[in-house]
Protein backbone atom coordinates (compact mmCIF):
# COMPACT_ATOMS: atom_id res chain seq x y z
CA VAL A 1 0.00 0.00 0.00
CA GLN A 2 1.09 3.59 -0.62
CA LEU A 3 -0.13 6.71 1.17
CA GLN A 4 -0.39 10.06 -0.56
CA ALA A 5 -0.90 13.13 1.62
CA SER A 6 -2.08 16.49 0.32
CA GLY A 7 -3.84 19.68 1.34
CA GLY A 8 -1.15 21.63 3.12
CA GLY A 9 -0.57 25.29 2.53
CA LEU A 10 0.07 28.73 3.96
CA VAL A 11 -2.75 30.17 6.04
CA GLN A 12 -3.24 32.79 8.72
CA ALA A 13 -3.91 32.07 12.37
CA GLY A 14 -7.58 31.25 12.89
CA ASP A 15 -8.02 29.83 9.40
CA SER A 16 -8.89 26.27 8.46
CA LEU A 17 -7.32 23.59 6.26
CA ARG A 18 -8.27 20.05 5.36
CA LEU A 19 -5.59 17.46 4.80
CA SER A 20 -6.23 14.29 2.83
CA CYS A 21 -4.40 10.98 2.73
CA VAL A 22 -5.28 8.55 -0.03
CA ALA A 23 -4.40 4.91 0.53
CA SER A 24 -3.76 2.86 -2.57
CA GLY A 25 -4.41 -0.80 -1.96
CA ARG A 26 -6.74 -2.18 0.63
CA THR A 27 -6.94 -0.94 4.21
CA PHE A 28 -8.49 -3.45 6.57
CA SER A 29 -10.80 -2.82 9.51
CA SER A 30 -8.01 -3.90 11.85
CA HIS A 31 -5.76 -1.09 10.68
CA LEU A 32 -5.28 2.25 12.32
CA MET A 33 -4.52 5.37 10.35
CA ALA A 34 -2.91 8.40 11.93
CA TRP A 35 -1.60 11.89 11.40
CA PHE A 36 1.74 12.93 12.82
CA ARG A 37 3.58 16.21 12.46
CA GLN A 38 7.18 17.24 12.65
CA THR A 39 9.13 20.46 12.89
CA PRO A 40 12.87 20.84 12.31
CA GLY A 41 14.97 19.40 15.11
CA LYS A 42 12.03 17.72 16.83
CA GLU A 43 10.67 14.21 16.86
CA ARG A 44 7.56 13.29 14.97
CA GLU A 45 4.54 14.16 17.12
CA PHE A 46 1.21 12.35 17.28
CA VAL A 47 -1.76 14.45 16.17
CA ALA A 48 -4.74 12.12 15.68
CA LEU A 49 -5.64 8.58 14.75
CA ILE A 50 -8.69 6.70 13.58
CA ARG A 51 -9.58 3.06 13.83
CA TRP A 52 -10.38 2.10 10.27
CA GLY A 53 -13.12 -0.37 11.18
CA THR A 54 -15.02 1.56 13.86
CA ARG A 55 -13.97 5.06 12.78
CA ALA A 56 -13.26 5.82 16.44
CA PRO A 57 -11.03 8.90 16.68
CA TYR A 58 -8.32 9.83 19.16
CA TYR A 59 -6.58 13.19 19.47
CA ALA A 60 -3.55 14.76 21.01
CA ASP A 61 -4.53 17.21 23.73
CA SER A 62 -2.97 20.05 21.75
CA VAL A 63 -5.48 19.67 18.90
CA LYS A 64 -8.56 18.36 20.71
CA GLY A 65 -11.59 20.47 19.90
CA ARG A 66 -9.92 22.06 16.86
CA PHE A 67 -9.03 19.12 14.62
CA THR A 68 -11.31 16.36 13.35
CA ILE A 69 -10.11 13.10 11.83
CA SER A 70 -12.39 11.13 9.55
CA ARG A 71 -12.28 8.74 6.64
CA ASP A 72 -14.24 7.42 3.72
CA SER A 73 -13.61 4.31 1.64
CA ASP A 74 -9.94 4.93 0.84
CA THR A 75 -9.10 8.41 2.13
CA MET A 76 -8.37 9.76 5.57
CA TYR A 77 -8.95 13.43 6.35
CA LEU A 78 -7.81 15.90 8.96
CA GLN A 79 -10.02 18.97 9.24
CA MET A 80 -8.00 21.61 11.04
CA ASN A 81 -9.85 24.64 12.39
CA SER A 82 -8.71 27.59 14.46
CA LEU A 83 -5.15 27.05 13.34
CA LYS A 84 -2.36 28.46 15.46
CA SER A 85 1.23 29.31 14.62
CA GLU A 86 2.33 26.32 16.70
CA ASP A 87 0.49 24.02 14.29
CA THR A 88 3.09 24.85 11.66
CA ALA A 89 4.75 21.57 10.70
CA LEU A 90 5.19 18.92 8.08
CA TYR A 91 2.19 16.64 8.45
CA TYR A 92 2.50 12.93 7.71
CA CYS A 93 -0.14 10.26 7.41
CA ALA A 94 0.65 6.73 8.50
CA ARG A 95 -0.87 3.29 8.77
CA GLY A 96 -0.32 0.64 11.40
CA ARG A 97 -1.82 -2.39 13.05
CA GLU A 98 -1.19 -1.50 16.68
CA PHE A 99 -3.01 1.16 18.70
CA SER A 100 -0.21 3.59 19.42
CA PHE A 101 0.63 7.25 19.71
CA TYR A 102 4.25 6.54 18.73
CA SER A 103 5.53 6.89 15.19
CA ARG A 104 7.76 3.81 15.55
CA ASP A 105 4.66 1.60 15.63
CA TYR A 106 3.46 2.66 12.17
CA ASP A 107 4.94 0.85 9.18
CA THR A 108 3.60 2.76 6.19
CA TRP A 109 4.04 6.49 5.69
CA GLY A 110 3.01 9.15 3.26
CA GLN A 111 5.42 11.77 1.99
CA GLY A 112 4.27 14.67 4.15
CA THR A 113 2.44 17.90 3.40
CA LEU A 114 3.57 21.25 4.78
CA VAL A 115 1.25 23.39 6.86
CA THR A 116 2.41 26.91 7.62
CA VAL A 117 0.34 29.14 9.89
CA SER A 118 1.31 32.78 10.03
CA SER A 119 0.42 34.81 13.10
C-alpha cells in the first residue's frame, strides 16, 4: 500500500485547512490510520488517529476540539480549524496495526504535506 498526503498550505492564524491521505491498496478494519507532524529538530509528534473499522477517533490534547479526523472508503482526512502558529509543521499520514501514539509503531508512511500558519 502507498499513502499520498495532500492539502497543506500557507494560512493565517484562525483559518482552516483540510488534509487528505489517499491509501492505494486495501486498508483493513483492523488497521489504524494516523496523522503525525514534525518540525525541524524535533521528533515526529502524534496528532490524531482513527480506527479504520469503527472510525473511532483519538486526538492529542494540543489539537482536541480544533481538529477532526475522519475517513471514507480509501481516504483519511484531517479537518483543522482555528489554526495556530504552533500548528506549523510537516504533516504525515501513517498506517499501522497496533493502537499507538508513537511513530515507531506505524509501518507505512506518506510523503508529508507542509502546513504553515502565520500569526
